[in-house]
Short mmCIF file of N, CA, C and O in Angstrom, two decimals:
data_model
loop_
_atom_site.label_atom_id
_atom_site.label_comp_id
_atom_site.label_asym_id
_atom_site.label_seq_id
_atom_site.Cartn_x
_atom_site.Cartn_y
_atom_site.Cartn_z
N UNK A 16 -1.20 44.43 -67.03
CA UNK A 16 -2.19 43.58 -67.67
C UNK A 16 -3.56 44.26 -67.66
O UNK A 16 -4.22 44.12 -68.69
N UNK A 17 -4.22 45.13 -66.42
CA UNK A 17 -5.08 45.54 -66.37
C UNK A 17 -5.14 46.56 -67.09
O UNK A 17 -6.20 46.75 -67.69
N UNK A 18 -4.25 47.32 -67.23
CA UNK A 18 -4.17 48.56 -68.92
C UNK A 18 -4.54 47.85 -69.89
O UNK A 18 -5.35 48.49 -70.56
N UNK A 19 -4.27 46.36 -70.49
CA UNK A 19 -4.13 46.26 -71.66
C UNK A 19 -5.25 45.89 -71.73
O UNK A 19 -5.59 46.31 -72.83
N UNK A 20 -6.68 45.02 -71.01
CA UNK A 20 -7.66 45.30 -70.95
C UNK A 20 -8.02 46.35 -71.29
O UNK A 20 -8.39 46.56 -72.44
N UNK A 21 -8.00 47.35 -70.30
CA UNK A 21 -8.42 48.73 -70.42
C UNK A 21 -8.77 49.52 -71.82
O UNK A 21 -9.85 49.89 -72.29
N UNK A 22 -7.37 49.63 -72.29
CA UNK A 22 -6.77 49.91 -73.93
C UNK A 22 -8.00 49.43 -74.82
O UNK A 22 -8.86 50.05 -75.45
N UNK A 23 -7.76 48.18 -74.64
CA UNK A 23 -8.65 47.35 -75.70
C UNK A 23 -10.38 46.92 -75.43
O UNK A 23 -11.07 46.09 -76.04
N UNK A 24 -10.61 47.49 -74.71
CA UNK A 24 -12.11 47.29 -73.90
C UNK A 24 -13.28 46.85 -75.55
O UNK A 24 -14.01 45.91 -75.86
N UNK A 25 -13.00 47.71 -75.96
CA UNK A 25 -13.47 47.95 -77.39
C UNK A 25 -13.58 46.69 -78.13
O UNK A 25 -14.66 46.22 -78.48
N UNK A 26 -12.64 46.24 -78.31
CA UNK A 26 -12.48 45.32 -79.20
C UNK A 26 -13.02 43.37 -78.44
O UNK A 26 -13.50 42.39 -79.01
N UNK A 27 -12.62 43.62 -77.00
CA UNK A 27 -12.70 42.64 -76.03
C UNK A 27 -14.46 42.89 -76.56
O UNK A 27 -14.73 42.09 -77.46
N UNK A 28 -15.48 43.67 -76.24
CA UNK A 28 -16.34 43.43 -76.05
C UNK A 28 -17.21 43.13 -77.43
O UNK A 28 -18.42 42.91 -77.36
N UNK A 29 -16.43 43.13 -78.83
CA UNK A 29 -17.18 43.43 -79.95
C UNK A 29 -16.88 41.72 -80.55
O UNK A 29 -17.53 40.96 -81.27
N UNK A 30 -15.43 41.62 -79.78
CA UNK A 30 -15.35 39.92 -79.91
C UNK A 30 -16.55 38.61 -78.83
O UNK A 30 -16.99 37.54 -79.25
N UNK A 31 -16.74 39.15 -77.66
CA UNK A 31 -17.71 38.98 -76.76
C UNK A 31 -19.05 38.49 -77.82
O UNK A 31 -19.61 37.43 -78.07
N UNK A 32 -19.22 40.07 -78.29
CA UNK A 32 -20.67 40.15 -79.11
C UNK A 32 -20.38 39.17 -79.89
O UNK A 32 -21.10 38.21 -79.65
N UNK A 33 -19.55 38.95 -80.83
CA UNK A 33 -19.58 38.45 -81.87
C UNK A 33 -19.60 36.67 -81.86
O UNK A 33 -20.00 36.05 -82.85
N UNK A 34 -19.26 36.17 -80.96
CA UNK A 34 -19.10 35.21 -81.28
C UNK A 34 -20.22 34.45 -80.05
O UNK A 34 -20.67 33.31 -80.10
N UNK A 35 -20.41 35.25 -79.23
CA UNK A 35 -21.96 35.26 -78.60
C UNK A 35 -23.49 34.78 -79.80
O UNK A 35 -24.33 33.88 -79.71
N UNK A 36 -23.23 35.93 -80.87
CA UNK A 36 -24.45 36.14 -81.63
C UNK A 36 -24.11 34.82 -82.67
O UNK A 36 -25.01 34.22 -83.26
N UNK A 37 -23.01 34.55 -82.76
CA UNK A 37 -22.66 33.68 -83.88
C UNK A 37 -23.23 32.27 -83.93
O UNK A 37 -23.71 31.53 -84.80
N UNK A 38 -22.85 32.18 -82.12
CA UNK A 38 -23.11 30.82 -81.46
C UNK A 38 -24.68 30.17 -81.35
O UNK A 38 -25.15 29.04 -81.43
N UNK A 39 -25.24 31.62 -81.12
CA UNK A 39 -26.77 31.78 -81.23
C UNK A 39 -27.41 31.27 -82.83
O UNK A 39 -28.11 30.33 -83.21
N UNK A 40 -26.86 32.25 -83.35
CA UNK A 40 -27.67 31.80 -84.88
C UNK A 40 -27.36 30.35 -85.31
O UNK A 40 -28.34 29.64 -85.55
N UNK A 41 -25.98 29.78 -85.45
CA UNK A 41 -25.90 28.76 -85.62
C UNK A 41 -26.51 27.66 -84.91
O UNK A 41 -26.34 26.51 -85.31
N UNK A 42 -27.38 27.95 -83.64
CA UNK A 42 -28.07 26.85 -82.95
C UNK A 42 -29.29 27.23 -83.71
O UNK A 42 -29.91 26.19 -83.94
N UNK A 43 -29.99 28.43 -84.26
CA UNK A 43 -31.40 28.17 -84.64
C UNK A 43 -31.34 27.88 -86.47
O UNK A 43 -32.33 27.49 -87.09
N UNK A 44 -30.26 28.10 -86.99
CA UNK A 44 -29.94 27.63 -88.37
C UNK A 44 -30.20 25.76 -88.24
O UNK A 44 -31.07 25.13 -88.86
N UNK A 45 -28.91 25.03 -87.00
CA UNK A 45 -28.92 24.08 -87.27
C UNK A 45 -30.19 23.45 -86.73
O UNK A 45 -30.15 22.22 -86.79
N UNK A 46 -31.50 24.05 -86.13
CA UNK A 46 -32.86 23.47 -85.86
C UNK A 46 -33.64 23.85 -86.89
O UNK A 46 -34.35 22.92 -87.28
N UNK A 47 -33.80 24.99 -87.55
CA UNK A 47 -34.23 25.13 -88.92
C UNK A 47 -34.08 24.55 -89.92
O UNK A 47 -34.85 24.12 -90.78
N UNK A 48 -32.61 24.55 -89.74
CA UNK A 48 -32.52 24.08 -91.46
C UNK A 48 -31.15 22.63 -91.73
O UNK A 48 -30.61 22.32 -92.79
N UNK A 49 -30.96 22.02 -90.35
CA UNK A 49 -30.70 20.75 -90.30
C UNK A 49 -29.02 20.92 -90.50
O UNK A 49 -28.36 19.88 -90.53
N UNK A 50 -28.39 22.09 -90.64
CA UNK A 50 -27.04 22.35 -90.89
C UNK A 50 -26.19 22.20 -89.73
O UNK A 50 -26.77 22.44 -88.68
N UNK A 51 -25.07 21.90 -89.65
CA UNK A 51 -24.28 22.03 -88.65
C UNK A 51 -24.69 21.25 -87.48
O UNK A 51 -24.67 21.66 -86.32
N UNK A 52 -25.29 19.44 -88.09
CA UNK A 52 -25.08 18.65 -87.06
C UNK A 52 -26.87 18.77 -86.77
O UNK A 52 -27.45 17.87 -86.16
N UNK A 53 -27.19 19.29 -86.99
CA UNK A 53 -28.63 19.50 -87.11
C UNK A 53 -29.50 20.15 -85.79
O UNK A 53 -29.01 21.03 -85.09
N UNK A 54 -30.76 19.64 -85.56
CA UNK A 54 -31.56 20.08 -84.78
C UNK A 54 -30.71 19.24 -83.09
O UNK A 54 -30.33 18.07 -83.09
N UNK A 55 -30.60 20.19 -81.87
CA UNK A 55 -30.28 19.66 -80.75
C UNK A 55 -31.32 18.96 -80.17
O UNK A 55 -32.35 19.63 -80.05
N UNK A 56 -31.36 17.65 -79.70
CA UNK A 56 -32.48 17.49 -78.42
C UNK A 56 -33.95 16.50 -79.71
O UNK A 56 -35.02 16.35 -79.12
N UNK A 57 -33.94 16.21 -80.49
CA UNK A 57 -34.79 15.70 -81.07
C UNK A 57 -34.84 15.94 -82.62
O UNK A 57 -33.79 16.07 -83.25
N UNK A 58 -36.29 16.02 -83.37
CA UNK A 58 -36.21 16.13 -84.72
C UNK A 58 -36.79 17.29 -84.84
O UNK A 58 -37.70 17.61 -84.07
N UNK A 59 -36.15 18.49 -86.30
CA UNK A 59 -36.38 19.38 -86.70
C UNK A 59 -38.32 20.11 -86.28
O UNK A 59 -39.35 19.58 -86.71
N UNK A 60 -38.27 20.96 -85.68
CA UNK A 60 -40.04 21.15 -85.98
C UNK A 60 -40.24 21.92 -86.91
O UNK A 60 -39.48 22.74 -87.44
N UNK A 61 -41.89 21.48 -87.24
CA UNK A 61 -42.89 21.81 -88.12
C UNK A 61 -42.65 23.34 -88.24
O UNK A 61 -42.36 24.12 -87.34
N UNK A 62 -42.85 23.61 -89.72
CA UNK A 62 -42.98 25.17 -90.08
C UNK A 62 -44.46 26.03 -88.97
O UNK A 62 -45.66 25.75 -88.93
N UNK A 63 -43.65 27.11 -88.19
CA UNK A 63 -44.39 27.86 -86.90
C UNK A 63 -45.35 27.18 -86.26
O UNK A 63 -46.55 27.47 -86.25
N UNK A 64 -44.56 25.78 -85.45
CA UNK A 64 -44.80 24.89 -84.52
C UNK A 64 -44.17 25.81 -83.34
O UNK A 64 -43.07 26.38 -83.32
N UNK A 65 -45.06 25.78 -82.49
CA UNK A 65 -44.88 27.17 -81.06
C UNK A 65 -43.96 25.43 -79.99
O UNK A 65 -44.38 24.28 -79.85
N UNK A 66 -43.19 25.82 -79.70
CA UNK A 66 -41.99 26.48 -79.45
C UNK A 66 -41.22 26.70 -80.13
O UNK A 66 -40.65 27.76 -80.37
N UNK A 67 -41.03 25.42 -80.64
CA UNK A 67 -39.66 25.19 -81.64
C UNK A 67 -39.42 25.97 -82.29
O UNK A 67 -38.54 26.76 -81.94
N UNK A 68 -40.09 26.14 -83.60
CA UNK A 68 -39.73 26.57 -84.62
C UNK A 68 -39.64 28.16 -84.25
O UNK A 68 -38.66 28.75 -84.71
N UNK A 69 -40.46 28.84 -83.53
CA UNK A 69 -40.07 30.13 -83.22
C UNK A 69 -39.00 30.34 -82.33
O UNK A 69 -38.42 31.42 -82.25
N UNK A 70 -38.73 29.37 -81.70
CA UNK A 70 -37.23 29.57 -80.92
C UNK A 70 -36.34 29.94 -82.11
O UNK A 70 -35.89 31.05 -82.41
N UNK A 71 -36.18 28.69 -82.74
CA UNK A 71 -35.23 28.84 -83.52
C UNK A 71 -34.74 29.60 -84.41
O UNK A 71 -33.53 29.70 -84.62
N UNK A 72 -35.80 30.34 -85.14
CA UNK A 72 -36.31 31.16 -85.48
C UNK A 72 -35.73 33.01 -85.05
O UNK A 72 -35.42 33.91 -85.84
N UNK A 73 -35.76 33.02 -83.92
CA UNK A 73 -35.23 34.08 -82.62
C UNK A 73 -34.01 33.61 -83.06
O UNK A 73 -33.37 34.21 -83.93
N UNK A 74 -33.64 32.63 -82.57
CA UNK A 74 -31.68 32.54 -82.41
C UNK A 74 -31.29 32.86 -83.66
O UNK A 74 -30.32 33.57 -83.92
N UNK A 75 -32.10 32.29 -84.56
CA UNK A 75 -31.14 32.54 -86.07
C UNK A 75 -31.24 34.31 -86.47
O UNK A 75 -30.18 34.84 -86.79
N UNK A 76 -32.47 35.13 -86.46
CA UNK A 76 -32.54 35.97 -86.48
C UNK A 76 -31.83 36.95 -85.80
O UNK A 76 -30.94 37.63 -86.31
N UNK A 77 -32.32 37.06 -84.29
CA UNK A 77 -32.05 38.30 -83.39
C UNK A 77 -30.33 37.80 -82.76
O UNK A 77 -29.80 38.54 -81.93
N UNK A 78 -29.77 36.82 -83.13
CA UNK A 78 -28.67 36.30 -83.21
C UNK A 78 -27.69 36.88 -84.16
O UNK A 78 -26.54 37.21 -83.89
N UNK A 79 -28.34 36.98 -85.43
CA UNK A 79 -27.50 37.28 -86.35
C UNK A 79 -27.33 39.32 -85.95
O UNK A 79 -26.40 40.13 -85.90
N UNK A 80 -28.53 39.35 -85.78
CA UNK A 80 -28.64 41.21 -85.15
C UNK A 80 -27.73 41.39 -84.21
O UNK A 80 -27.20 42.50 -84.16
N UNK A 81 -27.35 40.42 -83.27
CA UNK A 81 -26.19 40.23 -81.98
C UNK A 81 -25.21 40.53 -82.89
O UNK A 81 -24.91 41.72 -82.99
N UNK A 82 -24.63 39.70 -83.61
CA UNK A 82 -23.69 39.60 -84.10
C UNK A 82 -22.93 40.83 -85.07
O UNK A 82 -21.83 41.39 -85.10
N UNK A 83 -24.17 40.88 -85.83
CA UNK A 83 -23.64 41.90 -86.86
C UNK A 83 -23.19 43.66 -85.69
O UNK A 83 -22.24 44.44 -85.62
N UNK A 84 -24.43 43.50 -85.07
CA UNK A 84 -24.45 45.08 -84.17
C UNK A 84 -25.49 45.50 -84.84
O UNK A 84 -25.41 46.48 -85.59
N UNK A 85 -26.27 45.03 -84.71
CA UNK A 85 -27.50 46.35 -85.60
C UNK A 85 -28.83 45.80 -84.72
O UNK A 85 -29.26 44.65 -84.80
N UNK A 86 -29.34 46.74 -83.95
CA UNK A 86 -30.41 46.75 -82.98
C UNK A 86 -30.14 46.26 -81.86
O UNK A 86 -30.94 46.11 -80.93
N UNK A 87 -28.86 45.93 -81.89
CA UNK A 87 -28.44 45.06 -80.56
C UNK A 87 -28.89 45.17 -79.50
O UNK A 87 -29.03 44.02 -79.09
N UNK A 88 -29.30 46.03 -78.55
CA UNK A 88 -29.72 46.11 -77.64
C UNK A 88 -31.20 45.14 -77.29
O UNK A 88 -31.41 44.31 -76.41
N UNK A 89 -32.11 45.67 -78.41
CA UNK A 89 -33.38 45.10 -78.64
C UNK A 89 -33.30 43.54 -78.56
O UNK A 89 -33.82 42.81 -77.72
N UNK A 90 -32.48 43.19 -79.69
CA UNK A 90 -32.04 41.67 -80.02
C UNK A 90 -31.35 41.12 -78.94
O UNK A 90 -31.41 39.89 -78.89
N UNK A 91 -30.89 41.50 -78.32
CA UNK A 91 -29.95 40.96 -76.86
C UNK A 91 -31.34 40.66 -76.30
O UNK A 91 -31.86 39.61 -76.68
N UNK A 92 -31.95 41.37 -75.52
CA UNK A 92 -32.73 41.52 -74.71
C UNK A 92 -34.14 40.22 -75.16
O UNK A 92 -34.72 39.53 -74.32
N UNK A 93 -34.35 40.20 -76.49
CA UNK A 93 -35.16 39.23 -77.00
C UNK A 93 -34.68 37.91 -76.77
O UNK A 93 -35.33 36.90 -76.47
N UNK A 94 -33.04 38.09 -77.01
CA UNK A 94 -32.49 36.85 -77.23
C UNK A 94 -32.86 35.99 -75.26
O UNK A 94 -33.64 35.17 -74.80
N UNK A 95 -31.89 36.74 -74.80
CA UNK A 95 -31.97 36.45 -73.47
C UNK A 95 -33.55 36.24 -72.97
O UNK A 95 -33.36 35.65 -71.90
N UNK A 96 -34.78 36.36 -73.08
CA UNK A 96 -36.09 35.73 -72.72
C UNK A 96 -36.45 34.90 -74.02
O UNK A 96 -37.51 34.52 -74.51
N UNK A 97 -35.32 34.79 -74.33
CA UNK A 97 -36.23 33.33 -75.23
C UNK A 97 -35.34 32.51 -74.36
O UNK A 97 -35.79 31.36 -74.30
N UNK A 98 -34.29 32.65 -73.70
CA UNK A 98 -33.41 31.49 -73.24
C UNK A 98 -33.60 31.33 -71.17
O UNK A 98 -33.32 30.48 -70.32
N UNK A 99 -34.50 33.27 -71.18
CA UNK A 99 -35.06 32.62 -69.84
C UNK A 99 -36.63 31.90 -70.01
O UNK A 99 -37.17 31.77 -68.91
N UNK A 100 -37.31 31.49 -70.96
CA UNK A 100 -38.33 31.20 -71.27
C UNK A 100 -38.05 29.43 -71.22
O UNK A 100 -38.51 28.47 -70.60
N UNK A 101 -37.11 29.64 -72.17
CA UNK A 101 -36.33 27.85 -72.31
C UNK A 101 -35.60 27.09 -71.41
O UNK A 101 -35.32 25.89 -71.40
N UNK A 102 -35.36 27.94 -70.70
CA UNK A 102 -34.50 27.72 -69.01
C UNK A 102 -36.35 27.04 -67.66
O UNK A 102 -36.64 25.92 -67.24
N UNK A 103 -36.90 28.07 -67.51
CA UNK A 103 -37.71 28.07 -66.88
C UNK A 103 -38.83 27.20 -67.14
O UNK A 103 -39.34 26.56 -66.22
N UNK A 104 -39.32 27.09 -68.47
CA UNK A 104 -40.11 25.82 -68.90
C UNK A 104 -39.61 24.55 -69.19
O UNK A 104 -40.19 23.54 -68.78
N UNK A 105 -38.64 24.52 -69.81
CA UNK A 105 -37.93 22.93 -70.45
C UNK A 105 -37.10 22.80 -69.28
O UNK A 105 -37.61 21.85 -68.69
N UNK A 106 -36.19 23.16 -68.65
CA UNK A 106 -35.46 22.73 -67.89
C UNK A 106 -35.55 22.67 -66.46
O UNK A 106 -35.43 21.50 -66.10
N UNK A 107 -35.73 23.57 -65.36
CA UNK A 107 -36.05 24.23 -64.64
C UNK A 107 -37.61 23.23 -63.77
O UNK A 107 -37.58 23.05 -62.56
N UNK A 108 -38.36 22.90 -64.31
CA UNK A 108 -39.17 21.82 -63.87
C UNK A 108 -38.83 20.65 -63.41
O UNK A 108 -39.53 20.00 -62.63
N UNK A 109 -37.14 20.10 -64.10
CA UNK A 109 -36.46 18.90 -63.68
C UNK A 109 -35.84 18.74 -62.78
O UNK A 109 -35.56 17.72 -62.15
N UNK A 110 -35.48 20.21 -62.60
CA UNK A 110 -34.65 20.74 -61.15
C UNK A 110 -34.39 21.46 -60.94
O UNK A 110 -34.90 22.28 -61.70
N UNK A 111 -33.46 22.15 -59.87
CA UNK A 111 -33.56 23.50 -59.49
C UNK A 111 -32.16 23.62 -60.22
O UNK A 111 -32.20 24.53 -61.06
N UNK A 112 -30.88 22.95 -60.16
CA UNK A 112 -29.86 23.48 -60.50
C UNK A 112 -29.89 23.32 -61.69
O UNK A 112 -30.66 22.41 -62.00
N UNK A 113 -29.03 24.14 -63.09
CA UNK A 113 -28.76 23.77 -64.55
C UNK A 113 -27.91 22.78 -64.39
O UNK A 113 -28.25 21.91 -65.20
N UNK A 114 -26.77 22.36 -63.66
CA UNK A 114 -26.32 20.84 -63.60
C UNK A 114 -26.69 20.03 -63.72
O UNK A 114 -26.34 19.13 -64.49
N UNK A 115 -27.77 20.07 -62.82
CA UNK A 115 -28.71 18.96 -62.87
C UNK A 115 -29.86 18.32 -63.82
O UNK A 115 -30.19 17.16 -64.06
N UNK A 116 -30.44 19.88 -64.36
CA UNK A 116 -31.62 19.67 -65.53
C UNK A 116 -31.16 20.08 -67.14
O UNK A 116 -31.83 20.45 -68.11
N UNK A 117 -29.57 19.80 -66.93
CA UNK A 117 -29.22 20.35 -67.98
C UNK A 117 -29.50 21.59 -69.23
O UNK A 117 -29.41 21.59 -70.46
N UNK A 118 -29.98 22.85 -68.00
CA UNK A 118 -29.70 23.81 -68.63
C UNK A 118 -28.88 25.29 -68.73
O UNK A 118 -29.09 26.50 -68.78
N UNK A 119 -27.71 24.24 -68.72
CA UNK A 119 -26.38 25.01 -68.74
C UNK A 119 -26.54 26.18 -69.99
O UNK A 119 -26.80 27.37 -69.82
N UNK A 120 -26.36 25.66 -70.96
CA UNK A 120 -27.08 26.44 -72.31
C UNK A 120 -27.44 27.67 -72.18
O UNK A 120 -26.98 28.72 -72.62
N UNK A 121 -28.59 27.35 -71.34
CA UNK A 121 -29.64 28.52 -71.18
C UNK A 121 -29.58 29.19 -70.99
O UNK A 121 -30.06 30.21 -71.48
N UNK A 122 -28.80 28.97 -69.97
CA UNK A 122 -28.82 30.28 -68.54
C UNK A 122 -27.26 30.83 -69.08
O UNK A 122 -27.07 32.04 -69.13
N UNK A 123 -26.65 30.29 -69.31
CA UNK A 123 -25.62 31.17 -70.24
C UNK A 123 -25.88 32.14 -71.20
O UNK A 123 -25.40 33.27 -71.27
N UNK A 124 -26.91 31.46 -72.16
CA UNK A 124 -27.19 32.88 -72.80
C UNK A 124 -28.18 33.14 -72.94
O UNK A 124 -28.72 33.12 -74.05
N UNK A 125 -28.72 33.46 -71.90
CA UNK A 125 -29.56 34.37 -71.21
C UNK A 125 -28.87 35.52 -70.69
O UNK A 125 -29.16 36.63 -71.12
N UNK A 126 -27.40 35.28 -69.24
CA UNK A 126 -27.12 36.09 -68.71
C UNK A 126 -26.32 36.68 -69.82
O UNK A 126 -26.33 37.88 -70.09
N UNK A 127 -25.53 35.67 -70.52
CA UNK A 127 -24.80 36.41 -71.60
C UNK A 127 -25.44 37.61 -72.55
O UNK A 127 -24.89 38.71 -72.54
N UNK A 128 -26.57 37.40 -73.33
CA UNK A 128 -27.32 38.17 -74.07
C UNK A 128 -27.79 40.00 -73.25
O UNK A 128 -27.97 41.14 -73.68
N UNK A 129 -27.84 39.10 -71.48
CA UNK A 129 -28.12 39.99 -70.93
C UNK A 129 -27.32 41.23 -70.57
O UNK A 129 -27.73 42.39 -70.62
N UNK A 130 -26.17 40.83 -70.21
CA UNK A 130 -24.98 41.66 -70.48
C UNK A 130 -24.71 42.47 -72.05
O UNK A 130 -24.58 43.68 -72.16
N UNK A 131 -24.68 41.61 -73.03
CA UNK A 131 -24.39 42.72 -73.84
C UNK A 131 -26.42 43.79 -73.85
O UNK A 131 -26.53 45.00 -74.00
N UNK A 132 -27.25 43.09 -73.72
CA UNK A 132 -28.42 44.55 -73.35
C UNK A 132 -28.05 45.20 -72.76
O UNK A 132 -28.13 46.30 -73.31
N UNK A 133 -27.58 45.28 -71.78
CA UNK A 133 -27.25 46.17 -71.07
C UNK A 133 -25.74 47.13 -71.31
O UNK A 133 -25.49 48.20 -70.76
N UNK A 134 -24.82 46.35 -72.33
CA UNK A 134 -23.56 47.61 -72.31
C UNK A 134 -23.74 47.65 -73.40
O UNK A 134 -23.17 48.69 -73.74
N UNK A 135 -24.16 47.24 -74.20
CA UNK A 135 -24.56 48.15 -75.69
C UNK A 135 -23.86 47.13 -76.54
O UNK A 135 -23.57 46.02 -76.08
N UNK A 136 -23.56 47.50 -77.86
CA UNK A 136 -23.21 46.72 -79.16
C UNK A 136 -21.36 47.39 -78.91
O UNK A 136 -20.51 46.69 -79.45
N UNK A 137 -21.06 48.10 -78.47
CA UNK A 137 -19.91 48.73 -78.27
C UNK A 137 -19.67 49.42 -80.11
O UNK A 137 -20.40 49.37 -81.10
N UNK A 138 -18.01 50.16 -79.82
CA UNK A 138 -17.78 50.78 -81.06
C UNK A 138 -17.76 49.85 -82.23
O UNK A 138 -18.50 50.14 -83.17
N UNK A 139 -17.17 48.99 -82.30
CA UNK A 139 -17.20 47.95 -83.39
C UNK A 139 -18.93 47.01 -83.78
O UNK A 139 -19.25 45.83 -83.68
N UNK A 140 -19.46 47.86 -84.07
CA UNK A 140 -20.89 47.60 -84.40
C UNK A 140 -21.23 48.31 -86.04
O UNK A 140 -20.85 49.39 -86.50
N UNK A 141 -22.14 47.16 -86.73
CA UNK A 141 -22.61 48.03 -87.95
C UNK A 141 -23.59 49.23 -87.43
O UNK A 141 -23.59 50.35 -87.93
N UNK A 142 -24.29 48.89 -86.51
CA UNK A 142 -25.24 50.31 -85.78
C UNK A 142 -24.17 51.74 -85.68
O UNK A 142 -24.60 52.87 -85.90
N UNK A 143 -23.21 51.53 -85.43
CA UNK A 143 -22.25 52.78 -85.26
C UNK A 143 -21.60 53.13 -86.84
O UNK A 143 -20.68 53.95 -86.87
N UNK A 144 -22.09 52.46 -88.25
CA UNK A 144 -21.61 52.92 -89.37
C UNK A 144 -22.84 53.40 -89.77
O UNK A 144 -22.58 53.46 -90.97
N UNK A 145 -23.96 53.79 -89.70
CA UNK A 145 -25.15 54.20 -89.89
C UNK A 145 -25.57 55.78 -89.24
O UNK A 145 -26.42 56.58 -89.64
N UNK A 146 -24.90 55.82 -88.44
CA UNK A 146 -24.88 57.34 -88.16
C UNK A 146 -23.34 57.36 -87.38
O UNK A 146 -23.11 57.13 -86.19
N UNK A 147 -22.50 57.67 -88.33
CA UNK A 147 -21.15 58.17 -87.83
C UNK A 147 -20.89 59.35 -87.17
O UNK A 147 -20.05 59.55 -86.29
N UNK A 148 -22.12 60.56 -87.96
CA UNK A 148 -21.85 61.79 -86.23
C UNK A 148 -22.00 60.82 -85.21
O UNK A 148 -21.12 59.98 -85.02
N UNK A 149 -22.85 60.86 -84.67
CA UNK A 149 -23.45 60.27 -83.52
C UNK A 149 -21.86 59.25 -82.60
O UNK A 149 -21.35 59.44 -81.50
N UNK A 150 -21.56 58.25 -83.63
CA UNK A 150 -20.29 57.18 -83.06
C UNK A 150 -19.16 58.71 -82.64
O UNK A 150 -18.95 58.70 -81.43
N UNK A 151 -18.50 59.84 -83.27
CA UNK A 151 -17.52 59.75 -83.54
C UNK A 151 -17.61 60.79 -81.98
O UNK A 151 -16.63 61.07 -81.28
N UNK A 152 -19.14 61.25 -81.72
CA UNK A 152 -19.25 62.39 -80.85
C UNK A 152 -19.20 61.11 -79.25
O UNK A 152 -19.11 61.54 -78.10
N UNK A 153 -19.28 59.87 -79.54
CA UNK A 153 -19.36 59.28 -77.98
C UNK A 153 -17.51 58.83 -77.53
O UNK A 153 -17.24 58.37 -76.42
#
């Protein structure tokens, strides 16, 4: 079983990314733009109303960059301090545990986002069809 991990590391982690970044954009689509059940936690905000709308804003964007593979690293890393930003201010004041102040969310992808910053977009990334020397030499 641990080979077949192994084998497939590649693909395990590009599915990871993908549905990581997916999950992301679709939370700042449905606060933007009212789709998919709409805004979480209250009503849609005002066009570049500081938090909101730039949260959302981030997820839909540097989300979709998660997803696709293109800057990923950058976009991970953005993603994850907008969600330790949203962890530590909105939630985090109510209590110490995310059980408790309900910010399970957060801190998920935060550490999540944080992980893929740190191991990269892997081979299955549009960043690796943009310079194919480069992919075919790692």
């Amino acid at each position: 079983m641990e080979s077949l991990f192994k084998q497939h590391q590649d693909l395990f982690l590009a599915l990871y990314r993908i549905v990581l970044g997916l999950l992301f954009a679709c939370h700042g689509a449905a606060t933007l733009f009212g789709v998919l059940g709409g805004p979480q936690g209250g009503p849609a905000p005002a066009f570049a109303e500081w938090p909101g709308w730039w949260a959302a804003a981030i997820e839909l964007v540097a989300g979709t960059m998660v997803l696709l593979g293109v800057a990923t690293r950058a976009a991970a890393v953005i993603c994850s301090g907008t969600m330790a930003y949203a962890y530590f201010v909105v939630h985090q004041p109510q209590a110490l545990f995310p059980i408790e102040n309900g910010g399970e969310k957060a801190a998920l992808f935060c550490w999540g986002f944080l992980l893929i910053a740190v191991l990269g977009p892997g081979r299955w990334a549009l960043s690796t069809l943009r310079t194919p020397q480069e992919s075919l030499a790692r």
